[in-house]
């Protein structure tokens, strides 16, 4: 009887140990699976599970910054489209005038300047936008911040190229307009002078806007 009782107690103790071991194993497995699932989820959404150092970014502001880069590219493409249409215009030359070649040569120069600066501006701002979105999409905030600081010079250079493209496009229009109105002996010259005054007024207004933006916006924030 004593042996039977000891055997029963031994079986009970063994079953309890097995139950405890199974419960601990299940808990460890659940914890490991949960941790692995969490790491997988973080990795899929673009996070890094191997490092705890992150850079906090205001995503709304960064998205606006990237959208501005895209806006420069879109406006430049529209200017290029109009410039290529103007370039196909025929510039008439008068063989009786010795200096008549200046107009056609100047038109060719500003046309080339507009197309080259516009192509550079459009491609560069598109590349900046693509790589910035790629870094943010991969969760590489540190790489995005470093890339943004390192390419500040190229953003300024692209803006200058954008202004060059815009200015040369206006020059193309003025030369083409002069070529169209010089044949009109009645109102050709007054119309051309009036249009030239409008161009100068527009240039002064744009220069004032750029100066105010530099003073109130860009001098108060890092590049």
Tab-separated table of N, CA, C and O in Angstrom, residues 75-90 107-108 110-119 165 168-170 172-173 176:
chain	number	residue	atom	x	y	z
A	75	UNK	N	7.308	73.123	-63.392
A	75	UNK	CA	7.319	74.429	-64.048
A	75	UNK	C	8.396	74.510	-65.126
A	75	UNK	O	8.188	75.101	-66.189
A	76	UNK	N	9.541	73.879	-64.859
A	76	UNK	CA	10.614	73.900	-65.848
A	76	UNK	C	10.225	73.139	-67.104
A	76	UNK	O	10.525	73.567	-68.229
A	77	UNK	N	9.542	72.015	-66.938
A	77	UNK	CA	9.097	71.236	-68.099
A	77	UNK	C	8.103	72.035	-68.936
A	77	UNK	O	8.146	72.009	-70.183
A	78	UNK	N	7.212	72.764	-68.284
A	78	UNK	CA	6.262	73.605	-69.027
A	78	UNK	C	6.988	74.699	-69.806
A	78	UNK	O	6.625	75.003	-70.958
A	79	UNK	N	8.004	75.300	-69.190
A	79	UNK	CA	8.776	76.328	-69.889
A	79	UNK	C	9.511	75.731	-71.083
A	79	UNK	O	9.560	76.321	-72.170
A	80	UNK	N	10.090	74.548	-70.889
A	80	UNK	CA	10.800	73.892	-71.990
A	80	UNK	C	9.868	73.580	-73.148
A	80	UNK	O	10.254	73.704	-74.322
A	81	UNK	N	8.660	73.165	-72.839
A	81	UNK	CA	7.693	72.871	-73.900
A	81	UNK	C	7.405	74.112	-74.745
A	81	UNK	O	7.396	74.059	-75.982
A	82	UNK	N	7.180	75.244	-74.073
A	82	UNK	CA	6.928	76.492	-74.802
A	82	UNK	C	8.173	76.974	-75.540
A	82	UNK	O	8.076	77.514	-76.658
A	83	UNK	N	9.352	76.771	-74.930
A	83	UNK	CA	10.591	77.218	-75.568
A	83	UNK	C	10.864	76.438	-76.851
A	83	UNK	O	11.307	77.006	-77.856
A	84	UNK	N	10.607	75.140	-76.826
A	84	UNK	CA	10.821	74.347	-78.030
A	84	UNK	C	9.861	74.753	-79.143
A	84	UNK	O	10.204	74.696	-80.326
A	85	UNK	N	8.659	75.167	-78.770
A	85	UNK	CA	7.719	75.657	-79.781
A	85	UNK	C	8.209	76.977	-80.375
A	85	UNK	O	8.101	77.209	-81.584
A	86	UNK	N	8.748	77.851	-79.532
A	86	UNK	CA	9.280	79.113	-80.042
A	86	UNK	C	10.514	78.890	-80.910
A	86	UNK	O	10.763	79.636	-81.869
A	87	UNK	N	11.291	77.886	-80.574
A	87	UNK	CA	12.527	77.641	-81.318
A	87	UNK	C	12.249	77.239	-82.767
A	87	UNK	O	13.086	77.465	-83.650
A	88	UNK	N	11.093	76.641	-82.995
A	88	UNK	CA	10.744	76.252	-84.362
A	88	UNK	C	10.300	77.440	-85.205
A	88	UNK	O	10.085	77.287	-86.412
A	89	UNK	N	10.125	78.606	-84.551
A	89	UNK	CA	9.722	79.790	-85.311
A	89	UNK	C	10.856	80.246	-86.221
A	89	UNK	O	12.041	80.153	-85.874
A	90	UNK	N	10.501	80.736	-87.369
A	90	UNK	CA	11.486	81.168	-88.361
A	90	UNK	C	11.819	82.635	-88.146
A	90	UNK	O	10.938	83.484	-88.092
A	107	UNK	N	18.967	84.898	-80.938
A	107	UNK	CA	17.851	83.978	-80.717
A	107	UNK	C	18.349	82.540	-80.543
A	107	UNK	O	17.872	81.809	-79.666
A	108	UNK	N	19.299	82.134	-81.346
A	108	UNK	CA	19.855	80.784	-81.221
A	108	UNK	C	20.583	80.611	-79.887
A	108	UNK	O	20.478	79.554	-79.242
A	110	UNK	N	20.092	82.294	-76.914
A	110	UNK	CA	19.189	82.228	-75.766
A	110	UNK	C	18.331	80.966	-75.813
A	110	UNK	O	17.936	80.431	-74.765
A	111	UNK	N	18.050	80.451	-77.005
A	111	UNK	CA	17.300	79.197	-77.113
A	111	UNK	C	18.107	78.036	-76.544
A	111	UNK	O	17.598	77.208	-75.782
A	112	UNK	N	19.390	77.974	-76.915
A	112	UNK	CA	20.254	76.918	-76.380
A	112	UNK	C	20.413	77.045	-74.871
A	112	UNK	O	20.394	76.049	-74.135
A	113	UNK	N	20.569	78.273	-74.386
A	113	UNK	CA	20.709	78.503	-72.947
A	113	UNK	C	19.455	78.070	-72.196
A	113	UNK	O	19.538	77.461	-71.114
A	114	UNK	N	18.296	78.357	-72.754
A	114	UNK	CA	17.032	77.991	-72.120
A	114	UNK	C	16.878	76.474	-72.044
A	114	UNK	O	16.514	75.925	-71.000
A	115	UNK	N	17.154	75.787	-73.139
A	115	UNK	CA	16.968	74.331	-73.172
A	115	UNK	C	17.955	73.627	-72.250
A	115	UNK	O	17.581	72.728	-71.480
A	116	UNK	N	19.228	74.038	-72.282
A	116	UNK	CA	20.239	73.370	-71.455
A	116	UNK	C	19.988	73.601	-69.962
A	116	UNK	O	20.003	72.662	-69.149
A	117	UNK	N	19.748	74.853	-69.582
A	117	UNK	CA	19.491	75.148	-68.163
A	117	UNK	C	18.179	74.519	-67.698
A	117	UNK	O	18.088	74.032	-66.558
A	118	UNK	N	17.188	74.495	-68.567
A	118	UNK	CA	15.918	73.873	-68.195
A	118	UNK	C	16.032	72.371	-68.026
A	118	UNK	O	15.465	71.792	-67.079
A	119	UNK	N	16.762	71.714	-68.914
A	119	UNK	CA	16.954	70.267	-68.788
A	119	UNK	C	17.727	69.934	-67.519
A	119	UNK	O	17.385	68.981	-66.793
A	165	UNK	N	16.767	79.628	-66.984
A	165	UNK	CA	15.827	79.095	-67.971
A	165	UNK	C	14.649	80.039	-68.188
A	165	UNK	O	14.242	80.299	-69.326
A	168	UNK	N	15.918	83.311	-70.031
A	168	UNK	CA	16.217	83.070	-71.444
A	168	UNK	C	14.948	82.782	-72.240
A	168	UNK	O	14.853	83.142	-73.427
A	169	UNK	N	13.948	82.177	-71.591
A	169	UNK	CA	12.678	81.967	-72.287
A	169	UNK	C	11.996	83.301	-72.599
A	169	UNK	O	11.449	83.498	-73.689
A	170	UNK	N	12.034	84.228	-71.635
A	170	UNK	CA	11.464	85.556	-71.880
A	170	UNK	C	12.224	86.262	-72.998
A	170	UNK	O	11.625	86.921	-73.862
A	172	UNK	N	13.747	84.788	-75.480
A	172	UNK	CA	13.303	84.152	-76.726
A	172	UNK	C	11.988	84.747	-77.208
A	172	UNK	O	11.825	85.044	-78.400
A	173	UNK	N	11.067	84.952	-76.273
A	173	UNK	CA	9.769	85.510	-76.651
A	173	UNK	C	9.910	86.935	-77.170
A	173	UNK	O	9.262	87.322	-78.160
A	176	UNK	N	11.428	86.843	-80.694
A	176	UNK	CA	10.443	86.351	-81.659
A	176	UNK	C	9.340	87.380	-81.893
A	176	UNK	O	8.862	87.560	-83.033
